[in-house]
Short mmCIF file of C-alpha atoms and ligand atoms in Angstrom, two decimals:
data_model
loop_
_atom_site.label_atom_id
_atom_site.label_comp_id
_atom_site.label_asym_id
_atom_site.label_seq_id
_atom_site.Cartn_x
_atom_site.Cartn_y
_atom_site.Cartn_z
CA UNK A 624 -116.77 42.01 -16.66
CA UNK A 625 -116.80 39.18 -19.61
CA UNK A 626 -120.23 39.51 -21.80
CA UNK A 627 -120.83 37.69 -23.93
CA UNK A 628 -122.78 37.32 -27.48
CA UNK A 629 -123.76 34.16 -28.65
CA UNK A 630 -124.68 33.58 -32.84
CA UNK A 631 -127.54 30.79 -33.36
CA UNK A 632 -124.76 28.51 -35.10
CA UNK A 633 -122.92 29.47 -32.21
CA UNK A 634 -124.97 27.67 -29.96
CA UNK A 635 -124.62 24.31 -32.03
CA UNK A 636 -121.30 24.51 -30.92
CA UNK A 637 -121.43 25.43 -27.29
CA UNK A 638 -124.77 25.47 -25.25
CA UNK A 639 -125.44 29.20 -23.63
CA UNK A 640 -125.89 27.79 -20.02
CA UNK A 641 -122.05 27.05 -20.23
CA UNK A 642 -120.70 30.42 -21.31
CA UNK A 643 -123.40 31.52 -18.76
CA UNK A 644 -122.59 29.54 -16.41
CA UNK A 645 -118.11 30.82 -16.50
CA UNK A 646 -119.11 33.96 -17.43
CA UNK A 647 -121.53 34.61 -14.53
CA UNK A 648 -123.75 36.09 -17.18
CA UNK A 649 -126.46 35.90 -18.89
CA UNK A 650 -125.99 35.15 -22.70
CA UNK A 651 -127.11 37.38 -25.16
CA UNK A 652 -128.57 35.38 -28.07
CA UNK A 653 -130.92 37.29 -30.20
CA UNK A 654 -132.31 40.94 -29.81
CA UNK A 655 -135.49 40.08 -27.45
CA UNK A 656 -135.26 38.60 -23.80
CA UNK A 657 -136.23 34.71 -23.54
CA UNK A 658 -138.15 35.57 -26.59
CA UNK A 659 -140.49 38.09 -24.98
CA UNK A 660 -141.19 41.84 -26.52
CA UNK A 661 -138.29 43.41 -24.46
CA UNK A 662 -135.31 44.14 -26.05
CA UNK A 663 -132.13 43.89 -25.56
CA UNK A 664 -130.17 47.17 -25.57
CA UNK A 665 -127.06 46.20 -28.16
CA UNK A 666 -125.96 50.40 -28.51
CA UNK A 667 -125.86 50.40 -25.11
CA UNK A 668 -123.55 46.81 -25.04
CA UNK A 669 -121.57 48.39 -27.78
CA UNK A 670 -120.86 51.49 -25.55
CA UNK A 671 -120.05 49.86 -22.71
CA UNK A 672 -117.46 47.29 -24.23
CA UNK A 673 -113.68 48.56 -23.58
CA UNK A 674 -113.02 45.98 -26.14
CA UNK A 675 -114.93 43.62 -28.45
CA UNK A 676 -113.62 39.87 -29.18
CA UNK A 677 -115.66 38.34 -31.96
CA UNK A 678 -113.63 34.62 -31.99
CA UNK A 679 -114.20 32.54 -33.31
CA UNK A 680 -114.95 34.03 -36.92
CA UNK A 681 -116.25 32.42 -39.98
CA UNK A 682 -115.98 33.22 -42.66
CA UNK A 683 -120.22 34.71 -42.62
CA UNK A 684 -120.00 36.88 -39.96
CA UNK A 685 -116.84 38.22 -41.48
CA UNK A 686 -118.51 38.69 -44.88
CA UNK A 687 -120.84 40.65 -42.89
CA UNK A 688 -119.17 42.37 -40.93
CA UNK A 689 -117.53 43.86 -43.71
CA UNK A 690 -120.57 44.66 -45.35
CA UNK A 691 -122.31 46.44 -42.67
CA UNK A 692 -125.29 43.69 -42.44
CA UNK A 693 -126.82 43.33 -39.21
CA UNK A 694 -129.31 40.60 -38.93
CA UNK A 695 -128.13 39.59 -36.24
CA UNK A 696 -127.62 40.98 -32.60
CA UNK A 697 -123.74 40.37 -32.92
CA UNK A 698 -124.02 42.46 -35.82
CA UNK A 699 -125.92 45.14 -34.12
CA UNK A 700 -123.70 45.34 -31.76
CA UNK A 701 -120.43 45.35 -33.80
CA UNK A 702 -121.53 48.43 -35.55
CA UNK A 703 -122.77 50.51 -32.27
CA UNK A 704 -119.20 49.25 -30.36
CA UNK A 705 -117.03 52.56 -30.29
CA UNK A 706 -114.12 50.12 -28.58
CA UNK A 707 -111.09 48.76 -30.81
CA UNK A 708 -112.59 45.52 -31.96
CA UNK A 709 -110.33 42.19 -32.75
CA UNK A 710 -110.98 39.02 -34.72
CA UNK A 711 -110.11 35.77 -35.06
CA UNK A 712 -111.56 33.45 -37.56
CA UNK A 713 -111.93 29.85 -38.34
CA UNK A 714 -112.51 28.54 -41.19
CA UNK A 715 -110.92 25.73 -43.67
CA UNK A 716 -108.31 26.85 -45.36
CA UNK A 717 -109.59 27.30 -48.94
CA UNK A 718 -112.69 28.99 -47.37
CA UNK A 719 -109.74 31.12 -45.94
CA UNK A 720 -107.78 31.78 -48.82
CA UNK A 721 -110.49 31.93 -50.50
CA UNK A 722 -110.08 36.24 -52.64
CA UNK A 723 -113.40 37.05 -50.76
CA UNK A 724 -112.36 35.98 -47.61
CA UNK A 725 -109.41 37.97 -48.23
CA UNK A 726 -110.71 40.62 -48.85
CA UNK A 727 -113.11 41.18 -46.60
CA UNK A 728 -110.61 40.84 -43.90
CA UNK A 729 -107.87 43.63 -46.12
CA UNK A 730 -111.22 45.57 -45.98
CA UNK A 731 -111.75 45.22 -42.08
CA UNK A 732 -108.67 45.55 -40.63
CA UNK A 733 -108.29 48.23 -43.06
CA UNK A 734 -110.89 49.86 -40.88
CA UNK A 735 -108.91 49.99 -37.53
CA UNK A 736 -110.11 46.09 -36.54
CA UNK A 737 -107.81 43.81 -35.53
CA UNK A 738 -107.16 40.25 -37.31
CA UNK A 739 -105.60 37.52 -34.25
CA UNK A 740 -104.53 35.56 -37.87
CA UNK A 741 -105.47 32.11 -37.64
CA UNK A 742 -102.93 29.41 -36.95
CA UNK A 743 -102.56 26.17 -38.90
CA UNK A 744 -102.86 22.67 -37.88
CA UNK A 745 -105.94 20.59 -38.03
CA UNK A 746 -109.24 21.68 -38.93
CA UNK A 747 -113.15 20.35 -38.96
CA UNK A 748 -112.66 19.02 -42.01
CA UNK A 749 -110.18 16.28 -42.06
CA UNK A 750 -107.65 18.90 -43.75
CA UNK A 751 -104.61 20.38 -42.44
CA UNK A 752 -103.21 24.11 -43.54
CA UNK A 753 -103.72 27.66 -42.22
CA UNK A 754 -107.78 28.37 -40.33
CA UNK A 755 -107.77 26.93 -37.21
CA UNK A 756 -108.47 29.43 -35.06
CA UNK A 757 -105.10 31.38 -32.87
CA UNK A 758 -104.87 29.37 -29.80
CA UNK A 759 -106.86 30.81 -26.57
CA UNK A 760 -103.47 32.22 -25.07
CA UNK A 761 -102.77 33.79 -28.52
CA UNK A 762 -105.61 35.96 -27.53
CA UNK A 763 -105.70 36.34 -23.88
CA UNK A 764 -102.23 37.48 -25.09
CA UNK A 765 -103.25 39.92 -27.42
CA UNK A 766 -105.66 41.54 -25.23
CA UNK A 767 -102.88 41.88 -22.15
CA UNK A 768 -101.02 43.60 -24.30
CA UNK A 769 -104.06 45.75 -25.72
CA UNK A 770 -104.65 46.90 -21.64
CA UNK A 771 -100.72 46.65 -20.95
CA UNK A 772 -98.92 50.45 -22.08
CA UNK A 773 -95.56 47.89 -22.15
CA UNK A 774 -92.06 48.99 -23.69
CA UNK A 775 -93.01 48.96 -27.03
CA UNK A 776 -96.56 51.23 -26.78
CA UNK A 777 -96.40 54.32 -29.37
CA UNK A 778 -92.94 53.12 -30.42
CA UNK A 779 -92.29 53.74 -33.65
CA UNK A 780 -90.07 50.40 -34.89
CA UNK A 781 -88.40 49.85 -38.24
CA UNK A 782 -88.28 46.08 -39.91
CA UNK A 783 -86.66 45.48 -42.85
CA UNK A 784 -87.88 41.81 -44.13
CA UNK A 785 -88.04 39.27 -46.76
CA UNK A 786 -85.76 38.77 -49.92
CA UNK A 787 -84.76 41.15 -52.23
CA UNK A 788 -85.12 40.68 -56.06
CA UNK A 789 -82.06 42.51 -58.27
CA UNK A 790 -83.27 42.16 -62.51
CA UNK A 791 -81.11 40.28 -65.05
CA UNK A 792 -83.39 41.41 -67.55
CA UNK A 793 -87.12 42.44 -67.45
CA UNK A 794 -88.21 38.90 -66.41
CA UNK A 795 -85.52 37.98 -64.84
CA UNK A 796 -83.52 38.00 -61.62
CA UNK A 797 -81.77 36.65 -58.77
CA UNK A 798 -83.05 36.51 -55.35
CA UNK A 799 -83.06 34.20 -52.66
CA UNK A 800 -85.63 31.90 -50.85
CA UNK A 801 -85.97 33.88 -47.58
CA UNK A 802 -90.12 33.64 -46.90
CA UNK A 803 -90.41 36.59 -44.53
CA UNK A 804 -91.82 34.85 -42.19
CA UNK A 805 -89.86 35.95 -39.57
CA UNK A 806 -89.99 39.61 -40.25
CA UNK A 807 -93.99 38.43 -40.45
CA UNK A 808 -93.65 37.14 -36.62
CA UNK A 809 -91.93 40.54 -35.26
CA UNK A 810 -94.04 42.89 -37.07
CA UNK A 811 -97.34 41.60 -35.50
CA UNK A 812 -96.00 41.41 -32.24
CA UNK A 813 -94.76 44.59 -31.92
CA UNK A 814 -97.93 46.45 -32.88
CA UNK A 815 -100.21 43.55 -30.70
CA UNK A 816 -97.72 45.93 -27.95
CA UNK A 817 -98.83 49.16 -29.49
CA UNK A 818 -95.77 50.32 -31.31
CA UNK A 819 -96.19 51.95 -34.52
CA UNK A 820 -95.07 49.67 -37.07
CA UNK A 821 -93.20 50.31 -40.59
CA UNK A 822 -92.73 47.23 -42.88
CA UNK A 823 -90.50 46.95 -45.61
CA UNK A 824 -90.36 43.72 -47.69
CA UNK A 825 -89.61 42.03 -50.11
CA UNK A 826 -91.21 40.18 -52.46
CA UNK A 827 -92.88 37.25 -50.12
CA UNK A 828 -96.64 35.40 -50.49
CA UNK A 829 -97.93 36.86 -47.07
CA UNK A 830 -97.59 40.13 -45.62
CA UNK A 831 -98.50 41.29 -42.36
CA UNK A 832 -102.06 42.76 -41.71
CA UNK A 833 -102.28 45.06 -38.84
CA UNK A 834 -103.58 48.68 -38.20
CA UNK A 835 -101.16 49.97 -36.77
CA UNK A 836 -97.97 47.94 -39.71
CA UNK A 837 -97.62 50.73 -42.34
CA UNK A 838 -96.27 48.01 -44.87
CA UNK A 839 -94.04 49.11 -47.82
CA UNK A 840 -93.46 46.49 -51.08
CA UNK A 841 -89.91 47.06 -52.73
CA UNK A 842 -88.12 44.88 -54.70
CA UNK A 843 -84.25 45.47 -54.69
CA UNK A 844 -82.15 46.17 -51.61
CA UNK A 845 -81.87 49.65 -53.33
CA UNK A 846 -85.28 50.78 -52.81
CA UNK A 847 -84.97 48.80 -49.72
CA UNK A 848 -82.67 50.74 -49.14
CA UNK A 849 -84.35 54.16 -50.27
CA UNK A 850 -86.98 53.59 -48.67
CA UNK A 851 -85.58 52.81 -44.68
CA UNK A 852 -83.98 55.86 -45.07
CA UNK A 853 -86.85 57.24 -46.29
CA UNK A 854 -88.92 55.87 -43.13
CA UNK A 855 -86.17 56.18 -40.94
CA UNK A 856 -87.40 59.69 -39.69
CA UNK A 857 -88.06 59.27 -35.46
CA UNK A 858 -87.68 55.38 -34.92
CA UNK A 859 -86.59 53.82 -31.83
CA UNK A 860 -86.38 50.26 -33.07
CA UNK A 861 -84.44 48.38 -36.27
CA UNK A 862 -85.01 44.94 -37.17
CA UNK A 863 -82.75 44.07 -39.86
CA UNK A 864 -84.72 40.60 -40.51
CA UNK A 865 -84.73 40.86 -44.46
CA UNK A 866 -82.14 38.63 -46.78
CA UNK A 867 -80.56 40.72 -48.77
CA UNK A 868 -78.99 40.19 -51.84
CA UNK A 869 -75.63 40.56 -51.62
CA UNK A 870 -74.91 40.77 -55.14
CA UNK A 871 -76.64 42.53 -58.44
CA UNK A 872 -75.81 42.30 -61.93
CA UNK A 873 -73.58 45.77 -62.91
CA UNK A 874 -76.28 46.16 -65.87
CA UNK A 875 -79.59 44.95 -66.39
CA UNK A 876 -80.97 43.97 -70.02
CA UNK A 877 -83.70 46.70 -70.20
CA UNK A 878 -86.16 43.70 -72.86
CA UNK A 879 -85.65 40.15 -72.11
CA UNK A 880 -82.98 38.69 -72.87
CA UNK A 881 -82.77 36.08 -75.74
CA UNK A 882 -80.30 33.21 -76.37
CA UNK A 883 -77.32 32.88 -78.67
CA UNK A 884 -75.63 30.58 -78.15
CA UNK A 885 -73.15 32.25 -76.69
CA UNK A 886 -72.00 31.66 -72.92
CA UNK A 887 -73.70 34.93 -71.36
CA UNK A 888 -71.27 37.07 -68.49
CA UNK A 889 -73.08 38.59 -65.88
CA UNK A 890 -70.46 41.10 -63.35
CA UNK A 891 -72.25 41.15 -60.30
CA UNK A 892 -70.89 44.35 -57.95
CA UNK A 893 -72.36 44.39 -54.59
CA UNK A 894 -75.52 45.51 -52.81
CA UNK A 895 -75.65 48.26 -50.19
CA UNK A 896 -75.59 47.20 -46.83
CA UNK A 897 -78.46 48.44 -45.76
CA UNK A 898 -77.86 47.42 -41.70
CA UNK A 899 -74.65 49.29 -42.01
CA UNK A 900 -75.72 52.64 -44.02
CA UNK A 901 -78.67 52.86 -41.28
CA UNK A 902 -76.39 52.34 -38.35
CA UNK A 903 -74.44 55.56 -39.66
CA UNK A 904 -77.38 57.04 -39.32
CA UNK A 905 -78.23 55.80 -35.61
CA UNK A 906 -77.59 57.02 -32.41
CA UNK A 907 -77.45 56.79 -28.37
CA UNK A 908 -81.23 55.88 -27.79
CA UNK A 909 -82.45 54.46 -30.65
CA UNK A 910 -81.74 50.02 -30.48
CA UNK A 911 -80.42 48.15 -33.90
CA UNK A 912 -80.67 44.34 -34.07
CA UNK A 913 -80.14 42.95 -36.95
CA UNK A 914 -80.11 39.29 -37.86
CA UNK A 915 -77.33 36.50 -39.60
CA UNK A 916 -77.72 32.97 -40.76
CA UNK A 917 -74.72 31.69 -40.81
CA UNK A 918 -73.09 28.17 -41.61
CA UNK A 919 -69.73 28.68 -40.33
CA UNK A 920 -67.74 30.23 -37.89
CA UNK A 921 -71.10 31.72 -37.13
CA UNK A 922 -70.66 33.02 -33.28
CA UNK A 923 -66.72 35.17 -34.72
CA UNK A 924 -69.15 36.15 -37.89
CA UNK A 925 -72.08 37.49 -35.99
CA UNK A 926 -69.66 39.07 -33.45
CA UNK A 927 -67.83 41.01 -36.22
CA UNK A 928 -71.41 41.68 -37.72
CA UNK A 929 -72.68 43.62 -34.61
CA UNK A 930 -69.39 45.84 -34.64
CA UNK A 931 -69.44 46.37 -38.16
CA UNK A 932 -73.70 47.05 -38.46
CA UNK A 933 -73.52 49.47 -34.99
CA UNK A 934 -75.77 46.95 -33.35
CA UNK A 935 -77.26 46.89 -30.56
CA UNK A 936 -78.25 43.18 -30.87
CA UNK A 937 -77.30 40.29 -33.75
CA UNK A 938 -79.78 36.95 -33.58
CA UNK A 939 -77.80 34.19 -34.72
CA UNK A 940 -78.91 31.07 -36.56
CA UNK A 941 -76.91 28.52 -38.03
CA UNK A 942 -77.96 26.29 -41.13
CA UNK A 943 -76.07 23.18 -39.28
CA UNK A 944 -78.91 23.43 -36.56
CA UNK A 945 -81.85 20.79 -37.84
CA UNK A 946 -85.52 23.03 -38.70
CA UNK A 947 -83.39 25.97 -38.97
CA UNK A 948 -83.28 28.10 -42.23
CA UNK A 949 -85.82 29.91 -45.56
CA UNK A 950 -89.37 28.79 -45.18
CA UNK A 951 -89.23 27.04 -41.85
CA UNK A 952 -92.00 27.53 -39.45
CA UNK A 953 -89.34 27.61 -36.48
CA UNK A 954 -86.38 28.69 -35.79
CA UNK A 955 -83.23 28.14 -32.82
CA UNK A 956 -81.29 31.24 -32.27
CA UNK A 957 -78.89 32.44 -29.92
CA UNK A 958 -78.99 36.44 -29.61
CA UNK A 959 -75.91 38.62 -28.87
CA UNK A 960 -75.47 41.83 -26.78
CA UNK A 961 -72.50 44.76 -27.96
CA UNK A 962 -71.03 43.30 -25.29
CA UNK A 963 -70.90 39.49 -26.43
CA UNK A 964 -73.02 38.59 -23.63
CA UNK A 965 -75.04 35.94 -25.24
CA UNK A 966 -78.88 34.10 -25.00
CA UNK A 967 -79.49 30.90 -26.68
CA UNK A 968 -82.86 29.31 -27.02
CA UNK A 969 -84.33 26.29 -28.36
CA UNK A 970 -85.77 25.31 -31.62
CA UNK A 971 -89.05 27.46 -31.78
CA UNK A 972 -91.89 28.69 -33.58
CA UNK A 973 -91.81 31.78 -35.12
CA UNK A 974 -93.91 33.38 -33.02
CA UNK A 975 -91.91 32.12 -29.93
CA UNK A 976 -88.70 33.12 -31.37
CA UNK A 977 -90.54 36.78 -31.36
CA UNK A 978 -91.37 37.12 -27.93
CA UNK A 979 -87.77 35.81 -26.93
CA UNK A 980 -86.77 38.10 -28.86
CA UNK A 981 -88.53 41.61 -27.74
CA UNK A 982 -88.10 40.84 -24.28
CA UNK A 983 -84.31 40.18 -24.76
CA UNK A 984 -85.30 43.80 -26.57
CA UNK A 985 -86.88 45.85 -23.66
CA UNK A 986 -84.25 45.30 -21.32
CA UNK A 987 -81.90 47.35 -23.53
CA UNK A 988 -84.56 50.26 -24.31
O1 C5P B 2393 -76.29 38.72 -45.22
P1 C5P B 2393 -75.55 39.07 -43.57
O2 C5P B 2393 -75.11 37.90 -42.65
O3 C5P B 2393 -74.28 40.61 -43.80
O4 C5P B 2393 -77.13 39.87 -43.06
C1 C5P B 2393 -76.73 40.22 -41.18
C2 C5P B 2393 -78.10 41.56 -41.70
O5 C5P B 2393 -77.22 42.35 -41.56
C3 C5P B 2393 -78.76 41.63 -41.48
O6 C5P B 2393 -79.88 41.88 -40.30
C4 C5P B 2393 -79.26 41.47 -42.46
O7 C5P B 2393 -80.98 41.77 -43.18
C5 C5P B 2393 -78.41 42.95 -43.15
N1 C5P B 2393 -78.43 43.29 -44.48
C6 C5P B 2393 -78.56 44.17 -44.36
N2 C5P B 2393 -77.98 45.06 -45.99
C7 C5P B 2393 -77.62 44.07 -47.02
C8 C5P B 2393 -77.33 42.86 -45.90
C9 C5P B 2393 -77.27 42.49 -45.49
O8 C5P B 2393 -78.68 44.87 -43.99
N3 C5P B 2393 -76.83 44.37 -47.88
#
């Protein structure tokens, strides 16, 4: 059964009659029944629910939730609820990006509430950007996963993500343009399916936010390897999305190196291969998934990497495809298993690519 609570502002967008008709239940818009002295029992409602979804969650409501304010019926139920709470922010892009809103979101997530991240697209203001409420289908998928005990429920998943920066001196580095968006999408989806995720990421703009995602921020490949080895305890699945720098300077200058009119020679040495090192620790019960971004000889290179790095699956994206590559929101992948079975996919949003990858992983678990 679905029971709907509307704030006063919500009633300006949709009428309570519409939602009452759809939910076949009376709608809660205030503490009192039909403006009478009789009050709605918010505590009972908070205890009754198996899950509370606040969607769309405005900047104002988020702020009140974070502060524990209680000036409407929704907030009194939120404070009384003992069930898991999901919230789907919806607002203009600058309001969402504002440090105050971000602080409120982080605070709510740190207290165990589940963020349903906003989508990018056209906003009510006419601007384009991140701030749209997640699509209703996304919210339904999350709730279905919440109530379903799937393959990844309570499993431990390690994900490497983003680039690594290899120091040249105290201010310069060698790096790459990886945005970490694929790792972000995978970590979020695993967590939504009940997994405990350890997310080890090089420097990126956005890190996933979820109570079941432990984010470990690293800079260099050596740091990433150390963190992976430390966290590789009781891991069921490992997914290596990170674009680890293959080489690092032999020596980094301690201070900022000043130019002196002479050519500067830098010797680069190979970085450790994290997937390869963890592949040596892997047992039969663990599933490892690697990524490969190739420009030529794609299939042969990907297949060779499966063997060399002791992977179960490899996700190949070819730079020859349009819409594929660093920083893009879309990806076109072909997955190979260790028996060289091939699963080709169309160009898709990275969230959908993550769904395809999890589906294939399920059949190997
Ligand atoms: O760079 P390469 O194509 O070999 O990457 C293949 C896979 O190995 C990727 O999953 C990547 O995250 C991983 N890798 C790694 N450590 C490296 C290089 C790559 O874990 N030093």
